[in-house]
Tab-separated table of C-alpha atoms in Angstrom:
chain	number	residue	atom	x	y	z
W	39	MET	CA	-14.532	-7.229	-3.915
W	40	ILE	CA	-11.068	-4.737	-2.726
W	41	LEU	CA	-8.548	-5.498	0.050
W	42	GLU	CA	-6.341	-2.624	1.415
W	43	ILE	CA	-3.678	-2.909	3.640
W	44	PRO	CA	-2.340	-0.093	4.623
W	45	ASP	CA	1.256	-1.372	6.618
W	46	PHE	CA	1.877	-3.890	3.690
W	47	LEU	CA	5.172	-3.389	3.355
W	48	GLY	CA	7.855	-2.524	6.639
W	49	ARG	CA	9.982	1.098	6.692
W	50	ILE	CA	13.241	-0.425	5.454
W	51	ASP	CA	11.776	-2.131	2.385
W	52	THR	CA	9.586	0.522	1.654
W	53	ARG	CA	13.390	3.435	1.733
W	54	ARG	CA	15.276	0.454	-0.069
W	55	LEU	CA	12.860	0.391	-3.042
W	56	ARG	CA	12.775	3.898	-3.032
W	57	ARG	CA	16.709	4.635	-3.396
W	58	ILE	CA	16.308	2.102	-5.798
W	59	ALA	CA	14.328	3.733	-8.104
W	60	ALA	CA	16.097	6.919	-7.362
W	61	GLU	CA	19.330	5.556	-8.937
W	62	ALA	CA	17.582	3.259	-11.716
W	63	ASN	CA	16.661	4.396	-15.907
W	64	PHE	CA	12.996	4.509	-16.253
W	65	VAL	CA	11.665	4.106	-19.572
W	66	ASN	CA	8.549	5.514	-21.191
W	67	GLY	CA	5.275	3.570	-19.768
W	68	ARG	CA	3.555	3.179	-23.117
W	69	LEU	CA	6.099	0.326	-23.991
W	70	THR	CA	4.237	-1.865	-22.260
W	71	ASN	CA	0.876	-0.567	-23.512
W	72	PRO	CA	2.024	1.128	-26.468
W	73	HIS	CA	-1.915	1.369	-28.026
W	74	ASN	CA	-3.373	3.277	-25.209
W	75	GLU	CA	-2.622	6.819	-25.853
W	76	THR	CA	-3.862	7.822	-22.124
W	77	LYS	CA	-1.362	6.252	-20.484
W	78	ASP	CA	1.515	8.794	-19.432
W	79	ASN	CA	3.903	6.919	-17.197
W	80	GLN	CA	7.545	5.599	-16.575
W	81	GLN	CA	8.957	2.180	-15.927
W	82	ILE	CA	11.809	0.996	-14.145
W	83	ASP	CA	13.937	0.258	-17.026
W	84	HIS	CA	14.481	-4.540	-16.984
W	85	THR	CA	17.869	-3.982	-18.035
W	86	VAL	CA	19.132	-2.314	-14.882
W	87	PRO	CA	20.569	-4.610	-11.764
W	88	GLY	CA	17.670	-2.741	-9.555
W	89	TYR	CA	15.094	-3.749	-11.124
W	90	GLN	CA	15.690	-7.905	-9.895
W	91	GLU	CA	15.842	-6.373	-6.937
W	92	SER	CA	13.154	-4.751	-7.373
W	93	SER	CA	11.433	-7.064	-8.167
W	94	GLN	CA	12.146	-9.881	-5.760
W	95	ILE	CA	11.390	-7.499	-2.472
W	96	VAL	CA	7.817	-6.804	-3.628
W	97	MET	CA	7.176	-10.373	-4.692
W	98	SER	CA	8.659	-11.903	-1.190
W	99	ALA	CA	6.165	-9.284	0.740
W	100	LEU	CA	2.913	-10.541	-1.580
W	101	THR	CA	4.214	-14.339	-0.938
W	102	ARG	CA	4.501	-14.338	2.831
W	103	HIS	CA	1.243	-11.850	3.673
W	104	GLU	CA	-0.937	-14.446	5.091
W	105	ALA	CA	-4.277	-11.692	4.084
W	106	VAL	CA	-2.689	-11.724	0.630
W	107	ARG	CA	-2.709	-15.406	0.225
W	108	GLU	CA	-6.291	-15.384	1.933
W	109	PHE	CA	-7.926	-12.596	-0.660
W	110	ALA	CA	-6.194	-13.522	-3.681
W	111	MET	CA	-5.345	-17.358	-3.392
W	112	PRO	CA	-2.101	-17.321	-5.605
W	113	ASN	CA	-1.308	-19.503	-8.604
W	114	ARG	CA	1.387	-17.047	-9.944
W	115	ILE	CA	2.077	-13.493	-9.417
W	116	ALA	CA	3.808	-11.204	-12.563
W	117	PRO	CA	7.053	-9.564	-11.547
W	118	PRO	CA	6.270	-6.459	-10.214
W	119	LEU	CA	7.200	-3.423	-11.409
W	120	LEU	CA	8.049	0.107	-10.549
W	121	CYS	CA	6.100	2.845	-12.424
W	122	LYS	CA	6.655	6.409	-11.585
W	123	TYR	CA	4.462	9.528	-12.496
W	124	ASP	CA	6.169	12.917	-12.631
W	125	VAL	CA	4.002	17.015	-12.841
W	126	GLY	CA	1.816	16.502	-15.851
W	127	MET	CA	1.589	12.365	-15.943
W	128	ALA	CA	-1.376	10.432	-15.405
W	129	TYR	CA	-2.674	6.975	-16.888
W	130	GLY	CA	-6.892	7.197	-18.557
W	131	ALA	CA	-9.267	4.925	-17.437
W	132	HIS	CA	-8.343	1.574	-19.158
W	133	PHE	CA	-8.577	-1.976	-18.267
W	134	ASP	CA	-6.308	-4.957	-17.352
W	135	VAL	CA	-5.892	-7.536	-20.529
W	136	ALA	CA	-6.911	-10.969	-19.481
W	137	LEU	CA	-3.482	-12.833	-20.528
W	138	LEU	CA	-0.347	-11.143	-19.621
W	139	PRO	CA	3.094	-12.270	-21.884
W	140	LEU	CA	5.900	-13.636	-19.050
W	141	PRO	CA	8.873	-13.303	-21.203
W	142	GLU	CA	10.818	-14.654	-17.975
W	143	LEU	CA	8.503	-17.770	-17.712
W	144	GLN	CA	7.597	-18.091	-20.929
W	145	SER	CA	4.207	-18.384	-20.546
W	146	LEU	CA	1.011	-16.362	-20.269
W	147	LEU	CA	-0.264	-15.288	-17.194
W	148	ARG	CA	-3.852	-15.127	-16.497
W	149	SER	CA	-4.771	-11.493	-14.676
W	150	ASP	CA	-7.736	-12.072	-11.980
W	151	LEU	CA	-6.642	-9.561	-9.244
W	152	SER	CA	-4.592	-6.328	-9.932
W	153	ALA	CA	-2.118	-4.825	-7.009
W	154	THR	CA	-0.617	-1.600	-6.136
W	155	LEU	CA	1.717	-0.896	-3.713
W	156	PHE	CA	2.263	2.684	-3.234
W	157	LEU	CA	6.259	4.018	-2.150
W	158	ASN	CA	5.692	7.665	-1.414
W	159	ASP	CA	4.496	9.213	1.277
W	160	PRO	CA	0.886	10.851	0.049
W	161	ASP	CA	1.702	14.322	1.226
W	162	SER	CA	4.384	14.351	-0.986
W	163	TYR	CA	2.170	14.621	-4.318
W	164	ASP	CA	-0.707	15.988	-4.845
W	165	GLY	CA	-3.349	14.121	-7.721
W	166	GLY	CA	-1.900	10.630	-7.970
W	167	GLU	CA	-4.863	9.235	-6.863
W	168	LEU	CA	-5.217	5.321	-8.089
W	169	VAL	CA	-9.500	5.120	-9.208
W	170	LEU	CA	-11.843	2.531	-8.982
W	171	GLN	CA	-14.976	2.379	-10.879
W	172	LEU	CA	-17.799	0.658	-8.680
W	173	GLU	CA	-20.423	-0.108	-11.448
W	174	SER	CA	-21.278	3.891	-11.275
W	175	ARG	CA	-19.725	5.437	-8.070
W	176	LYS	CA	-15.721	5.904	-8.822
W	177	VAL	CA	-13.314	5.405	-5.462
W	178	PRO	CA	-10.357	7.065	-5.131
W	179	ILE	CA	-7.302	5.061	-3.449
W	180	LYS	CA	-4.047	6.498	-2.353
W	181	LEU	CA	-2.312	4.474	0.728
W	182	PRO	CA	0.843	5.617	3.223
W	183	ALA	CA	3.575	4.722	1.559
W	184	GLY	CA	4.186	0.992	2.625
W	185	GLY	CA	0.334	0.750	1.342
W	186	LEU	CA	-0.783	-1.953	-0.938
W	187	VAL	CA	-4.313	-2.436	-2.505
W	188	VAL	CA	-5.332	-5.085	-4.474
W	189	TYR	CA	-8.446	-5.178	-6.452
W	190	PRO	CA	-10.294	-6.992	-9.607
W	191	SER	CA	-7.953	-7.048	-12.982
W	192	THR	CA	-11.996	-7.143	-14.128
W	193	MET	CA	-12.697	-3.636	-13.094
W	194	LEU	CA	-11.765	0.099	-14.827
W	195	HIS	CA	-9.278	2.117	-13.672
W	196	GLU	CA	-7.172	5.229	-13.691
W	197	VAL	CA	-4.653	7.223	-12.313
W	198	THR	CA	-4.864	10.851	-11.737
W	199	GLU	CA	-3.096	13.677	-12.985
W	200	VAL	CA	-0.324	14.053	-10.602
W	201	THR	CA	0.339	17.829	-9.932
W	202	ARG	CA	2.837	17.688	-7.190
W	203	GLY	CA	5.988	15.791	-6.471
W	204	GLN	CA	6.040	12.358	-7.822
W	205	ARG	CA	3.923	9.251	-7.186
W	206	LEU	CA	5.886	6.135	-7.152
W	207	VAL	CA	4.062	2.329	-6.565
W	208	ALA	CA	4.748	-1.234	-7.688
W	209	ILE	CA	2.621	-2.495	-9.718
W	210	THR	CA	2.214	-6.760	-10.078
W	211	PHE	CA	-0.719	-9.116	-11.790
W	212	ILE	CA	-2.592	-11.736	-10.091
W	213	GLU	CA	-3.407	-15.436	-11.534
W	214	SER	CA	-5.635	-16.497	-8.651
W	215	LYS	CA	-6.459	-20.667	-7.854
W	216	ILE	CA	-9.809	-19.562	-8.020
W	217	ILE	CA	-10.950	-17.695	-11.277
W	218	ASP	CA	-14.278	-17.334	-10.591
W	219	GLU	CA	-14.635	-13.300	-8.351
W	220	ARG	CA	-17.886	-14.430	-6.818
W	221	LYS	CA	-16.716	-17.771	-5.759
W	222	ARG	CA	-13.149	-16.041	-4.591
W	223	HIS	CA	-15.221	-14.350	-2.277
W	224	MET	CA	-16.930	-16.669	-1.075
W	225	ILE	CA	-14.369	-19.043	-0.054
W	226	TYR	CA	-12.337	-15.511	1.430
W	227	THR	CA	-15.414	-14.919	3.501
W	228	LEU	CA	-15.580	-18.644	5.154
W	229	GLY	CA	-12.363	-18.241	5.831
W	230	GLU	CA	-12.540	-14.643	7.401
W	231	VAL	CA	-15.674	-15.906	10.081
W	232	SER	CA	-13.378	-19.336	10.877
W	233	ALA	CA	-10.793	-16.467	11.318
W	234	LEU	CA	-12.915	-13.888	13.773
W	235	GLU	CA	-15.125	-17.088	14.876
W	236	GLY	CA	-13.847	-19.968	15.285
W	237	MET	CA	-11.997	-19.508	18.750
W	238	SER	CA	-15.634	-19.120	20.139
W	239	MET	CA	-17.446	-22.102	18.453
W	240	LYS	CA	-17.711	-25.419	18.869
W	241	PRO	CA	-14.548	-27.568	17.586
W	242	GLU	CA	-16.738	-29.776	15.559
W	243	ASN	CA	-18.474	-26.888	14.020
W	244	ARG	CA	-15.661	-25.108	13.449
W	245	MET	CA	-13.700	-28.412	12.032
W	246	LEU	CA	-17.428	-28.699	9.162
W	247	LEU	CA	-16.739	-24.736	8.718
W	248	ASP	CA	-13.381	-25.195	6.918
W	249	LEU	CA	-14.310	-29.108	5.752
W	250	VAL	CA	-17.112	-26.499	3.894
W	251	ARG	CA	-14.713	-24.370	2.641
W	252	HIS	CA	-11.537	-26.360	1.148
W	253	ASN	CA	-13.736	-29.002	-0.248
W	254	LEU	CA	-14.820	-25.828	-2.433
W	255	ILE	CA	-11.416	-24.860	-3.125
W	256	ARG	CA	-11.325	-28.448	-4.145
W	257	MET	CA	-14.420	-27.784	-6.287
W	258	TRP	CA	-13.657	-24.534	-7.796
W	259	SER	CA	-9.675	-24.750	-8.221
């Protein structure tokens, strides 16, 4: 299941991230995935002051957004990272590794969900779509500036070649409290039913629905 939030990040924070990116030093993206020859992008240098600020802006937005919390049920979130694609850059079909080293936390994070936050207006660049492989079908995604997409890290995906302008995004990975994607989807669906239909249900029936949902979280987390 995929979550798209076109208006995830406000204009002020989106502009601030673009300004940080314009002033920061970027390094070859292959540093974090040296064995994938299809990866051709740049990522913000961890040693520049803007890295910590940009990461915190995105992390704060993720942790306070109710839809993200309900969909992902995050246990831990990797520090978000600014990435950019100039003309000619792309990232071929790939998967996200299961365990990500987090030097900041001196531990490994299990990547259950991946997230991409779009920071440039889609009209400002050509190409650069995030393409998700859903069985035999490819789904291209290119959201407005400030738009977020969250999708299972188990999916093959790619970024198409940028042919004009620049693609600027922030990416991160989420370790969910519920490892199994199907179980997480069921819990999320029950929560959506409760939120959308709860006011029209008898209070005792809504209480039973929420009881089942929370007991499933206890059972599967």
